[in-house]
mmCIF file of C-alpha atoms in Angstrom:
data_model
loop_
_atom_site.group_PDB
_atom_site.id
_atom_site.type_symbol
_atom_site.label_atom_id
_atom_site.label_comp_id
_atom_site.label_asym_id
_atom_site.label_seq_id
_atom_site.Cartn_x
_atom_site.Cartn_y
_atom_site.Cartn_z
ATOM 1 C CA UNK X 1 113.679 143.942 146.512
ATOM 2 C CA UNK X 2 111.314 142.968 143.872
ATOM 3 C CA UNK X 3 108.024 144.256 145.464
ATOM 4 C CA UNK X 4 110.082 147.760 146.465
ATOM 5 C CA UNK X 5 111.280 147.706 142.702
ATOM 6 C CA UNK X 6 107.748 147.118 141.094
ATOM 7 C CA UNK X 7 106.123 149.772 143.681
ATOM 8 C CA UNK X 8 108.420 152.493 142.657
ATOM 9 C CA UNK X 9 107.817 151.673 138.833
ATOM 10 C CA UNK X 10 104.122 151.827 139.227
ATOM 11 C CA UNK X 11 104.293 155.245 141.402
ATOM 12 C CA UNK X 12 107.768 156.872 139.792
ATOM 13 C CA UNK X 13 106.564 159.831 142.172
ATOM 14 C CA UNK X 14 106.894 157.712 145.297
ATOM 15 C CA UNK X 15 109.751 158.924 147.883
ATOM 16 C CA UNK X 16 109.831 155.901 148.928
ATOM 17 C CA UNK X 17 111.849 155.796 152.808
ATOM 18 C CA UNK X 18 115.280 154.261 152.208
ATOM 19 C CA UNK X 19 116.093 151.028 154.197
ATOM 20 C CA UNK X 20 119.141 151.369 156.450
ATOM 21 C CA UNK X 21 121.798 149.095 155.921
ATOM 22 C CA UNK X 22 121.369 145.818 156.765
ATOM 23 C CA UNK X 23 123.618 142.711 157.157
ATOM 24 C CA UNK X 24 123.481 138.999 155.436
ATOM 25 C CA UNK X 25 122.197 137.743 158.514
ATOM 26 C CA UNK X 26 119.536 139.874 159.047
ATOM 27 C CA UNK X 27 118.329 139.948 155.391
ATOM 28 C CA UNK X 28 114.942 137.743 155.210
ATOM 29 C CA UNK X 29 115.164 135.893 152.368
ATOM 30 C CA UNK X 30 112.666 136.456 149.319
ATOM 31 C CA UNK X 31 112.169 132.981 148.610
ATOM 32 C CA UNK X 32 108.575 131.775 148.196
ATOM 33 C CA UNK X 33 107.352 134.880 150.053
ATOM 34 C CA UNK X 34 104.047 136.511 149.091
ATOM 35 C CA UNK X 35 104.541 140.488 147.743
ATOM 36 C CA UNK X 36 102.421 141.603 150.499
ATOM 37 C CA UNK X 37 104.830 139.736 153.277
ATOM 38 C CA UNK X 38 107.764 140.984 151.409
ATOM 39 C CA UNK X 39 105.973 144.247 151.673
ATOM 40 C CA UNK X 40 106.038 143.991 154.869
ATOM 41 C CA UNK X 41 109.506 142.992 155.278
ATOM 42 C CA UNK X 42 110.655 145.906 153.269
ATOM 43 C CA UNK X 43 108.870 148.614 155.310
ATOM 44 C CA UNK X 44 109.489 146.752 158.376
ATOM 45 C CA UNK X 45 113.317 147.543 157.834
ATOM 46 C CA UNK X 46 112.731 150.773 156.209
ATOM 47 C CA UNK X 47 110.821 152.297 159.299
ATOM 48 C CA UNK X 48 112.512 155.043 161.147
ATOM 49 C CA UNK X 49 113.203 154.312 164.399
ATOM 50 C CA UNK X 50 109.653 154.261 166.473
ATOM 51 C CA UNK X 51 109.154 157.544 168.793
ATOM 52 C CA UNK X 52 107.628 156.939 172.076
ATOM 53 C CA UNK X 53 104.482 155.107 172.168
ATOM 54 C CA UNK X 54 100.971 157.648 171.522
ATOM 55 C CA UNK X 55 98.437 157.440 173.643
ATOM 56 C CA UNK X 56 96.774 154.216 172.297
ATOM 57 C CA UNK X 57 92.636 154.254 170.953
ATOM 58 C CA UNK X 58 89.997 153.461 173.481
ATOM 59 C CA UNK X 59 89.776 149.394 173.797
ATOM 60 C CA UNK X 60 86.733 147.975 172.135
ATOM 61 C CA UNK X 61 83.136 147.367 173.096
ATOM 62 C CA UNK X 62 81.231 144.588 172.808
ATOM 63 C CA UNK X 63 78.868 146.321 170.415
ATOM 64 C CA UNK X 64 82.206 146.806 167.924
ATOM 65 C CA UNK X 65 82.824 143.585 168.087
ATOM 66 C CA UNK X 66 79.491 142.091 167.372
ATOM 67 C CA UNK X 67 78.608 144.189 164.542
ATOM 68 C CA UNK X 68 81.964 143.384 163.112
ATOM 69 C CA UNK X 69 82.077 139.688 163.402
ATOM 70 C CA UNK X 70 78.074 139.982 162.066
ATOM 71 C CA UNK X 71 78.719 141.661 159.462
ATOM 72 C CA UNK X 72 82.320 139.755 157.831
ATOM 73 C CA UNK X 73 82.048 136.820 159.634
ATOM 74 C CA UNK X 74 77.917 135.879 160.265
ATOM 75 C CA UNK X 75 76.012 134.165 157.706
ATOM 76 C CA UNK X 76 74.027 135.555 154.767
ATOM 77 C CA UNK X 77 73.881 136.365 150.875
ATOM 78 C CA UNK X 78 76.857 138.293 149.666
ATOM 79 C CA UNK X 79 74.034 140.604 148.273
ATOM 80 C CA UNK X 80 72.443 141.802 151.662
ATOM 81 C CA UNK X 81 72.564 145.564 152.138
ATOM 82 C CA UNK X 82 74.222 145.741 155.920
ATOM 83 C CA UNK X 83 75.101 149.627 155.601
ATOM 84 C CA UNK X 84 72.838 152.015 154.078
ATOM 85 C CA UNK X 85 72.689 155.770 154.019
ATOM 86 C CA UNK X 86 73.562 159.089 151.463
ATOM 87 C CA UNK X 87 72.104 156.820 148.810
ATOM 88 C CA UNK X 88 74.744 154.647 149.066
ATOM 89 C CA UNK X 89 74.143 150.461 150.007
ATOM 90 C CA UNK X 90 76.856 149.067 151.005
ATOM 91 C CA UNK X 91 76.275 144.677 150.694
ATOM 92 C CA UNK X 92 78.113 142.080 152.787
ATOM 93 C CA UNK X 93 80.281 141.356 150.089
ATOM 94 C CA UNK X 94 81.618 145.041 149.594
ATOM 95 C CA UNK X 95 82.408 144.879 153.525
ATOM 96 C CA UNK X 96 84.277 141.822 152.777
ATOM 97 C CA UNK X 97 87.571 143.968 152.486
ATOM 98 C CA UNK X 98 87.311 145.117 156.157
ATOM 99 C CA UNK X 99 88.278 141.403 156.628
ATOM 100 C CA UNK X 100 92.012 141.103 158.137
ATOM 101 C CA UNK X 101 95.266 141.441 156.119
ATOM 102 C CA UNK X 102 92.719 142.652 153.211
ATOM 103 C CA UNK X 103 93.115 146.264 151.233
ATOM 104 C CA UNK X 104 90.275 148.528 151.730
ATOM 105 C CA UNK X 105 87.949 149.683 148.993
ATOM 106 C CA UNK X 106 86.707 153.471 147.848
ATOM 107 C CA UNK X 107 83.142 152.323 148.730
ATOM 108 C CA UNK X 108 84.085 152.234 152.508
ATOM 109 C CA UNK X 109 86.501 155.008 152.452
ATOM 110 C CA UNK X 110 83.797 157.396 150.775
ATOM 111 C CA UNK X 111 81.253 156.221 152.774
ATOM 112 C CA UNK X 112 83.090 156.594 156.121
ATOM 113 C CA UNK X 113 84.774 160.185 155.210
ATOM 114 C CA UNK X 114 80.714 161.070 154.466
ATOM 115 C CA UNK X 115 80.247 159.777 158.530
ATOM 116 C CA UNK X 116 83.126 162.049 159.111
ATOM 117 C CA UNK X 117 80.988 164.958 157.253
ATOM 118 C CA UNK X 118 78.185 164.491 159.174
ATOM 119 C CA UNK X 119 79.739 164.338 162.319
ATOM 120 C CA UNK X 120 81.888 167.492 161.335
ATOM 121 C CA UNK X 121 78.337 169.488 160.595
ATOM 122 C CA UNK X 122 77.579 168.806 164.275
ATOM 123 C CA UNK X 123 80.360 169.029 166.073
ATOM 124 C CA UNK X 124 80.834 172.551 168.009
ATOM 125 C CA UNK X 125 84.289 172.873 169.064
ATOM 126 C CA UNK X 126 85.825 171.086 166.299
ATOM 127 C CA UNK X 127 87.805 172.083 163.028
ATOM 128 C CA UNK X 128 85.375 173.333 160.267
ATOM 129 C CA UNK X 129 85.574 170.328 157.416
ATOM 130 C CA UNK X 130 84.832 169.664 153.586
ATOM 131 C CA UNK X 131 85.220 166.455 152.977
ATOM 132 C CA UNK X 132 85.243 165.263 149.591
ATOM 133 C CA UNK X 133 85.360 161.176 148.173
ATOM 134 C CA UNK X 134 88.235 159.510 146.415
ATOM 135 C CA UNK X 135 88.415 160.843 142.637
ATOM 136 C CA UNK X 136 88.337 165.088 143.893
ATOM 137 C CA UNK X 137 92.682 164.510 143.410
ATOM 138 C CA UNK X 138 93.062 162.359 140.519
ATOM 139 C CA UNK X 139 90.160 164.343 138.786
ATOM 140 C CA UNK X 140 92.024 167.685 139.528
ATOM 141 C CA UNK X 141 95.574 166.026 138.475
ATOM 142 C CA UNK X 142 94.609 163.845 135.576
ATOM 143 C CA UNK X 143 94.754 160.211 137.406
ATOM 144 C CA UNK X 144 96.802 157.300 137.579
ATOM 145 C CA UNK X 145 96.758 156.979 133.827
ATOM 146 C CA UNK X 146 98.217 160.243 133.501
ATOM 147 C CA UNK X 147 100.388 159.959 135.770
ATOM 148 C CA UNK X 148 98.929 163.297 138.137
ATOM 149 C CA UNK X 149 100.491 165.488 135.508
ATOM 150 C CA UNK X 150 97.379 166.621 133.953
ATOM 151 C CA UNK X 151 95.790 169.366 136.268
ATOM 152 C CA UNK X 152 92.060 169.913 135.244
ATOM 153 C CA UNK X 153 89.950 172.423 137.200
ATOM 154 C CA UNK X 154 86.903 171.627 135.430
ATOM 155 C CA UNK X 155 86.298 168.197 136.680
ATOM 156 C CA UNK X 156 85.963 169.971 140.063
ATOM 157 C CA UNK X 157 84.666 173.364 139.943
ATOM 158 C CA UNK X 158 81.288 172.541 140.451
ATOM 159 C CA UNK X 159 81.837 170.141 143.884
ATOM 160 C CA UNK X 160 81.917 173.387 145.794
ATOM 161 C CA UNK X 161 78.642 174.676 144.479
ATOM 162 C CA UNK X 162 76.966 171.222 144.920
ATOM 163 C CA UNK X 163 77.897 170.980 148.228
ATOM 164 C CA UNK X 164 77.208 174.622 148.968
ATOM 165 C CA UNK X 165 80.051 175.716 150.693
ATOM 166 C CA UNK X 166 83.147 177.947 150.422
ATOM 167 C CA UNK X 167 86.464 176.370 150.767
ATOM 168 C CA UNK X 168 87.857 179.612 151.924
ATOM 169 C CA UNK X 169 85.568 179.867 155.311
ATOM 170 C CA UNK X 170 86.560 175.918 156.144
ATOM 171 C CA UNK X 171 89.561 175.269 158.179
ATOM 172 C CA UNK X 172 90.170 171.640 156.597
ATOM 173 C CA UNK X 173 89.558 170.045 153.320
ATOM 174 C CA UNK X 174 90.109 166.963 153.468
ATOM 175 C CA UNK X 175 90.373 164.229 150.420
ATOM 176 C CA UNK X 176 91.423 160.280 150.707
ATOM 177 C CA UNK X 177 93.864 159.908 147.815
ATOM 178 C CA UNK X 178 94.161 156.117 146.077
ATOM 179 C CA UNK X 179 98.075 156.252 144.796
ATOM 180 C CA UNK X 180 98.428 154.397 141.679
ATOM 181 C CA UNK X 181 95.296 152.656 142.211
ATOM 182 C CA UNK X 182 97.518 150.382 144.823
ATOM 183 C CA UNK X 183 98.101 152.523 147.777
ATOM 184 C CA UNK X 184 95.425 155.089 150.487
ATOM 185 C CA UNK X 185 97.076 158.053 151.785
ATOM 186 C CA UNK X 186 94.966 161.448 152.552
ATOM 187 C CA UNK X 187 95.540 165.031 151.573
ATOM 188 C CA UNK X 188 94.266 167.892 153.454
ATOM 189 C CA UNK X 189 94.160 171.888 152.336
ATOM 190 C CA UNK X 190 94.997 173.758 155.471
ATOM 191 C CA UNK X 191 92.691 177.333 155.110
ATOM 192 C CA UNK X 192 93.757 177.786 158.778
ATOM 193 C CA UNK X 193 96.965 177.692 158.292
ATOM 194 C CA UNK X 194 97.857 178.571 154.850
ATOM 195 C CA UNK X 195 99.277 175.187 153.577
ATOM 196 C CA UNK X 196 98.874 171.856 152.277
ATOM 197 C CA UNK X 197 99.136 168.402 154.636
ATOM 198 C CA UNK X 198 100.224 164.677 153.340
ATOM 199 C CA UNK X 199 99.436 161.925 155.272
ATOM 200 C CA UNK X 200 100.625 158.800 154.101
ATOM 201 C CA UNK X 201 101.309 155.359 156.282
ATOM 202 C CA UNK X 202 104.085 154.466 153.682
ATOM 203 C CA UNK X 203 105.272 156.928 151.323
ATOM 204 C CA UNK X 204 107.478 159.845 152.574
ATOM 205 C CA UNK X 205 106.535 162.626 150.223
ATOM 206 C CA UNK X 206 103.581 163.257 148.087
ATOM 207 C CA UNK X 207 103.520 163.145 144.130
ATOM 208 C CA UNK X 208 105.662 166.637 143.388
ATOM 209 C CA UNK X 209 101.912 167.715 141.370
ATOM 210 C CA UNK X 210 100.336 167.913 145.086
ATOM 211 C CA UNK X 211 101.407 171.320 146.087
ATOM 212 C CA UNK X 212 101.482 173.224 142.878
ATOM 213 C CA UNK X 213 98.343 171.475 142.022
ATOM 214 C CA UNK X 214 96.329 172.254 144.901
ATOM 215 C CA UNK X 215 97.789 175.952 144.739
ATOM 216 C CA UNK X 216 96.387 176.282 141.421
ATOM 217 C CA UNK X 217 93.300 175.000 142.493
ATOM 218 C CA UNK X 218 92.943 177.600 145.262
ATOM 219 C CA UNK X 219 93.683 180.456 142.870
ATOM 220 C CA UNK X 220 90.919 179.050 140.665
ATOM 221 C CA UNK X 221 88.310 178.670 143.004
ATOM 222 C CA UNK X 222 88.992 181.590 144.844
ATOM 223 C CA UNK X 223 88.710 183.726 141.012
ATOM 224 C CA UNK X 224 85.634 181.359 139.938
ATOM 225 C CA UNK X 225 83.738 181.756 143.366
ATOM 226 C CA UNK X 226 84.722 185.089 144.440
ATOM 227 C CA UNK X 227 85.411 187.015 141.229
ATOM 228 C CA UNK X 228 89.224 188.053 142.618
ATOM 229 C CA UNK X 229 92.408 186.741 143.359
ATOM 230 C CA UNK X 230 94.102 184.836 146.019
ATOM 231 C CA UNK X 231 95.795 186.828 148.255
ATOM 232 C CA UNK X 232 99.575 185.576 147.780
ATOM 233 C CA UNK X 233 99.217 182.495 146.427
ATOM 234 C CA UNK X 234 102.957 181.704 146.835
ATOM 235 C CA UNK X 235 102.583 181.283 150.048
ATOM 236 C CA UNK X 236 100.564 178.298 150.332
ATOM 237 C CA UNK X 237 103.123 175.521 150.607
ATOM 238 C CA UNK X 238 103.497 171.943 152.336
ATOM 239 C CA UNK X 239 103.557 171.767 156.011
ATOM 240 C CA UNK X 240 105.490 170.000 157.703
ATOM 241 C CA UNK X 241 103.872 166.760 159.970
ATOM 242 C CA UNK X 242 105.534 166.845 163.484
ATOM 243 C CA UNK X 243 105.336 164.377 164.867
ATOM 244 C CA UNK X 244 105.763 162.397 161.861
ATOM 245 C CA UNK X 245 102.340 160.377 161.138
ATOM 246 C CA UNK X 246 101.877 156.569 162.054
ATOM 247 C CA UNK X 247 103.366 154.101 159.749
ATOM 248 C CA UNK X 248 102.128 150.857 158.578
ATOM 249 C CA UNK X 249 104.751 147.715 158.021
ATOM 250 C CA UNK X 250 102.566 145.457 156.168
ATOM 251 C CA UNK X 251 100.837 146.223 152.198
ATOM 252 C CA UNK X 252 96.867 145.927 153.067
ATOM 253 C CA UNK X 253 96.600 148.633 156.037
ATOM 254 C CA UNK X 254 96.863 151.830 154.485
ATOM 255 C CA UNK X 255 93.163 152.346 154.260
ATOM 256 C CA UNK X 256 92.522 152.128 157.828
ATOM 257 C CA UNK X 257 95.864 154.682 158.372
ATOM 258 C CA UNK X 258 93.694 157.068 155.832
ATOM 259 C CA UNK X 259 89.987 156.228 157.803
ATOM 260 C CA UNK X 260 92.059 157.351 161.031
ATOM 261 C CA UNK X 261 93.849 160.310 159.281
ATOM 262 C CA UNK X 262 90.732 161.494 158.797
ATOM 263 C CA UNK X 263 88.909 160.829 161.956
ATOM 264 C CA UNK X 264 91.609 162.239 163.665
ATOM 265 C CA UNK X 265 92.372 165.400 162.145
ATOM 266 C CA UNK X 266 88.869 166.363 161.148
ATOM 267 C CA UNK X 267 88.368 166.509 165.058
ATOM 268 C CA UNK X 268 91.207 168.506 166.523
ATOM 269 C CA UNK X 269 93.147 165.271 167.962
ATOM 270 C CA UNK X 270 96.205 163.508 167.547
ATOM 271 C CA UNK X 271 97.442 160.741 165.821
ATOM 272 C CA UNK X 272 96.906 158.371 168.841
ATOM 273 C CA UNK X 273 97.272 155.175 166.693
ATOM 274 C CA UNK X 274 100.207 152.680 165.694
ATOM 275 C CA UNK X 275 100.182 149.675 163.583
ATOM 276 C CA UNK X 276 99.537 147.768 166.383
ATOM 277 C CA UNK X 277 96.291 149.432 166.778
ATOM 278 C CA UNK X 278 95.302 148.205 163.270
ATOM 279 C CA UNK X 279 93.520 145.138 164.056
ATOM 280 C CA UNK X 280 91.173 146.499 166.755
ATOM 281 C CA UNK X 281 90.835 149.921 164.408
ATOM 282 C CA UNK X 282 89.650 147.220 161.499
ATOM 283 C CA UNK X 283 86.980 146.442 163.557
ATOM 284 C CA UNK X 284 85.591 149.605 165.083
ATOM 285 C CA UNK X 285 85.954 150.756 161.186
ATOM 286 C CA UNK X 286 83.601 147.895 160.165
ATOM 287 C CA UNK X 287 81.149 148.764 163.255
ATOM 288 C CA UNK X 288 81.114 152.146 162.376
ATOM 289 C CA UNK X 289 80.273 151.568 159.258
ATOM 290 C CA UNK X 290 77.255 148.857 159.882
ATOM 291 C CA UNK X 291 75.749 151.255 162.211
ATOM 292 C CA UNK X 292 75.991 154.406 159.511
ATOM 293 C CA UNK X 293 75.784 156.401 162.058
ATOM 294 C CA UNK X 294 78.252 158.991 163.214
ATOM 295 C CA UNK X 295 77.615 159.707 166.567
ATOM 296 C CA UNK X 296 80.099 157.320 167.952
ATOM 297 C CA UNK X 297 81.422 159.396 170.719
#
């Protein structure tokens, strides 16, 4: 249990799912294994048992898979811009981490959950989104190397204004979180529905900071931006995920869980995805991502 050991010491916040009991026999053995395999071992027996298979994604085209394999697999310098849009480039050698059994990094996360934006802003029937990048929680709780216990309104009151909006007509906001600077999960403010929403591949609960956090946040920006208080503030608390989100059983997927969270949510539909799924997501991820476009449906 070294890896599970290590994981909970870096994250002390983690509620990590407890592995059922398990025999001698049926006890892989540690020996010479890699701390992502034993990862995977660990979450493999931790998982609850599996409820009935989702509806699974829409199989690939042959588009996906030709702007995936160009882009991680075709030939080129490591410095060619493949992906290029909100003033972000995005090289070959950043895309590199779409590659399989790899962990994502905040370049592609940001630059898909801006995709998301922009396909949000269009979209007529869908949820109303904000989505911000990667730092919006550890800026408003302090980070990693304060452990999330450090809430700081300042670092974000001015996103709203920059981004002109007003969290309080949205339905969603929706945030990628990087645990620990190890682990993706995604947070979401529920407007709709008064409440705050985890979603997290591995990790059962989020850091206890989350809710009280993002309350206080609300109370702020709701005083800041509309010069009164939040109506019952106490109110707003964690909601609960039924059914229970997808769950990964390996340690590099948890960025594609969070790009799917996202994609997902942001448009109204279920969770239609397993870790099954996470090979063929990895790739319409990458194509999406060449392409920079968002009109995908």
């Amino acid at each position: 249990l070294e890896y599970q050991t290590w994981l909970q010491r870096m994250v002390p916040a983690a509620d990590l799912r407890a592995p059922p009991e398990v025999t001698e026999a049926s006890t892989p053995p540690a020996d010479g294994l890699s701390g992502l395999e034993l990862l995977r071992q660990l979450c493999q027996a931790a998982r609850p048992p599996s409820p009935p298979r989702r509806r699974a994604p829409a199989p690939l085209t042959e588009e996906e898979q030709e702007l995936a394999d160009s882009a991680i697999y075709g030939d080129g310098s490591p410095n060619e811009v493949l992906a290029s849009r909100f003033s972000v480039e995005l090289t070959r050698e950043k895309l590199q981490c779409l590659r399989p059994r790899t962990w994502l990094n905040d370049e592609v996360i940001n630059f898909y959950y801006k995709l998301l934006q922009e396909r949000s802003n269009q979209a007529k029937d869908a949820p109303k989104c904000w989505f911000t990048n990667s730092f919006f929680w550890n800026k408003l709780s302090g980070g990693p190397e304060k452990s999330n216990k450090d809430y700081n309104y300042k670092e974000v009151r001015r996103w709203t204004t920059k981004a002109k909006i007003d969290v309080f007509e949205m339905d969603y906001v929706i945030f990628p979180m990087n645990i620990g600077e190890m682990h993706w999960a995604m947070g979401a403010i529920d407007i709709k529905n008064q409440g705050f929403r985890y979603f997290d591949s591995m990790i059962k609960s989020p850091h206890p900071n989350f809710v009280p956090f993002l309350r206080r946040y609300l109370v702020d920006e709701h005083k800041t931006k509309k010069s009164k208080d939040l109506p019952d503030p106490d109110a707003w608390d964690l909601l609960v995920m039924d059914p229970p989100v997808p769950q990964q059983t390996n340690g590099y997927d948890c960025g594609v869980f969070t790009c799917f969270f996202g994609d997902r949510f942001s448009a109204g539909r279920a969770l239609d995805f397993e870790q099954e799924d996470m090979p063929e997501l990895r790739v319409r991820l990458t194509a999406r991502v060449v392409k920079a476009d968002e009109n995908w449906l």
